């Protein structure tokens, strides 16, 4: 999980500190797990805000649901960016479709950091390095190889 900064788009090291932090188990159920991360003296040295993150992974009948809840537990407002680096393994990435990004502005890092607007679903045909700027909060992918087998 990249938080409170996505990629190299700020002053912090790549993807911020959450991905290298120690999370605690908040809730462990048969089909889901929720982890929690709070601000610490170390996090406040690089990002001076009071926060709580809750990351939930839920197994579904035909998929997985990931959610990240960001809570400001202090009195000062803050802004952040973030990402899931899920590293899903696919047999053939050219047969993957990403849904939920229609009409989303993004920075295409593989094309000189040009700002573009996604029309329709995302189909991967070559190197893709994108930063969505105003993405819908719900995204899905479809693995057409899995569906065809």
Coordinates of C-alpha atoms in Angstrom, one line a residue:
X1 CA 0.0 0.0 0.0
X2 CA 1.4 3.4 -1.0
X3 CA 0.4 6.0 1.5
X4 CA 0.5 9.0 2.1
X5 CA 2.2 9.5 -1.2
X6 CA 1.8 7.7 -4.5
X7 CA 4.9 6.9 -6.5
X8 CA 7.5 9.7 -6.6
X9 CA 4.9 12.5 -6.7
X10 CA 6.0 14.3 -3.6
X11 CA 8.8 14.9 -1.1
X12 CA 8.8 11.4 0.5
X13 CA 10.5 8.3 -0.6
X14 CA 8.7 6.2 -3.3
X15 CA 5.1 5.4 -2.1
X16 CA 5.5 6.9 1.3
X17 CA 5.9 4.8 4.5
X18 CA 2.8 2.6 4.9
X19 CA 4.2 -0.3 2.8
X20 CA 7.2 -0.6 5.0
X21 CA 5.4 -0.1 8.3
X22 CA 4.3 -2.8 10.9
X23 CA 0.5 -3.2 10.7
X24 CA -1.6 -4.7 13.5
X25 CA -4.4 -7.2 13.0
X26 CA -7.7 -5.5 13.9
X27 CA -10.1 -8.2 12.8
X28 CA -9.7 -11.8 11.5
X29 CA -12.7 -13.5 10.1
X30 CA -13.2 -16.6 8.0
X31 CA -13.4 -14.6 4.7
X32 CA -11.6 -11.3 5.6
X33 CA -8.8 -9.8 7.4
X34 CA -8.5 -6.1 8.6
X35 CA -5.2 -4.6 9.4
X36 CA -4.7 -1.2 11.1
X37 CA -1.8 1.3 11.0
X38 CA -1.6 4.4 13.2
X39 CA 0.7 7.4 13.1
X40 CA 3.9 7.1 15.2
X41 CA 6.8 9.3 16.1
X42 CA 8.6 8.0 13.0
X43 CA 5.8 8.6 10.6
X44 CA 5.2 12.1 12.0
X45 CA 8.9 12.9 11.3
X46 CA 8.2 12.6 7.5
X47 CA 4.4 13.4 7.5
X48 CA 3.2 15.5 10.6
X49 CA -0.4 14.2 10.7
X50 CA -2.5 12.0 13.1
X51 CA -4.2 9.2 11.2
X52 CA -5.5 5.7 11.2
X53 CA -5.5 3.4 8.2
X54 CA -7.7 0.3 8.0
X55 CA -6.9 -2.2 5.2
X56 CA -9.4 -5.0 4.6
X57 CA -8.9 -7.9 2.3
X58 CA -12.1 -9.9 1.7
X59 CA -12.4 -13.2 -0.2
X60 CA -15.5 -13.4 -2.5
X61 CA -16.9 -16.3 -4.3
X62 CA -15.3 -15.2 -7.6
X63 CA -12.8 -12.6 -6.6
X64 CA -11.2 -10.5 -3.9
X65 CA -12.2 -7.1 -2.5
X66 CA -9.5 -4.7 -1.2
X67 CA -10.5 -1.6 0.7
X68 CA -8.5 1.1 2.5
X69 CA -10.1 3.5 4.9
X70 CA -8.1 6.6 5.8
X71 CA -9.2 8.5 8.9
X72 CA -7.9 11.8 10.1
X73 CA -7.8 11.4 13.9
X74 CA -6.3 14.9 14.5
X75 CA -7.7 18.4 14.2
X76 CA -5.6 19.6 11.2
X77 CA -6.8 18.7 7.7
X78 CA -4.5 16.8 5.4
X79 CA -4.3 15.6 1.8
X80 CA -2.8 12.4 0.6
X81 CA -2.4 10.1 -2.4
X82 CA -2.2 6.4 -2.3
X83 CA -2.2 3.1 -4.2
X84 CA -2.6 -0.6 -3.9
X85 CA 0.4 -2.5 -5.3
X86 CA -1.3 -5.8 -5.6
X87 CA 1.1 -7.6 -7.9
X88 CA -1.6 -9.9 -9.3
X89 CA -0.1 -12.5 -11.6
X90 CA -1.7 -12.9 -15.0
X91 CA -0.8 -15.4 -17.7
X92 CA -1.0 -12.8 -20.4
X93 CA -1.4 -9.1 -19.5
X94 CA -2.7 -8.3 -23.0
X95 CA -5.8 -10.2 -22.1
X96 CA -6.6 -8.1 -19.0
X97 CA -9.3 -5.4 -18.9
X98 CA -9.5 -2.8 -16.1
X99 CA -13.0 -1.4 -15.3
X100 CA -14.0 1.6 -13.4
X101 CA -11.6 4.1 -15.0
X102 CA -14.0 5.5 -17.6
X103 CA -13.5 9.3 -18.0
X104 CA -10.7 9.3 -15.5
X105 CA -7.8 11.8 -15.9
X106 CA -4.4 10.2 -15.7
X107 CA -0.7 10.9 -16.2
X108 CA 0.8 8.5 -18.7
X109 CA 4.4 8.1 -17.5
X110 CA 5.2 5.8 -20.4
X111 CA 4.3 8.7 -22.8
X112 CA 6.3 11.6 -21.4
X113 CA 4.0 12.2 -18.4
X114 CA 1.2 13.5 -20.7
X115 CA -2.2 14.1 -19.0
X116 CA -4.9 12.0 -20.8
X117 CA -8.5 10.9 -20.2
X118 CA -9.4 7.2 -20.2
X119 CA -12.2 6.4 -22.6
X120 CA -13.9 3.0 -21.8
X121 CA -12.1 0.2 -20.1
X122 CA -8.3 -0.1 -19.9
X123 CA -6.8 -2.7 -22.2
X124 CA -3.1 -3.3 -21.8
X125 CA -1.2 -3.8 -25.1
X126 CA 2.2 -2.4 -24.1
X127 CA 4.1 -0.9 -21.1
X128 CA 1.6 0.9 -18.9
X129 CA 2.7 3.4 -16.1
X130 CA -0.3 5.5 -15.2
X131 CA -1.3 7.7 -12.3
X132 CA -5.0 8.2 -12.1
X133 CA -5.9 11.7 -10.9
X134 CA -9.6 11.5 -10.2
X135 CA -10.4 7.8 -10.2
X136 CA -13.7 6.2 -9.3
X137 CA -13.2 4.5 -5.9
X138 CA -14.3 1.1 -7.3
X139 CA -12.3 -0.8 -9.9
X140 CA -12.4 -4.3 -11.3
X141 CA -10.3 -6.3 -13.6
X142 CA -11.3 -9.1 -15.9
X143 CA -8.9 -11.9 -16.9
X144 CA -10.2 -13.1 -20.2
X145 CA -8.0 -16.2 -20.2
X146 CA -9.6 -17.3 -16.9
X147 CA -13.1 -16.6 -18.3
X148 CA -12.4 -18.6 -21.5
X149 CA -11.1 -21.7 -19.7

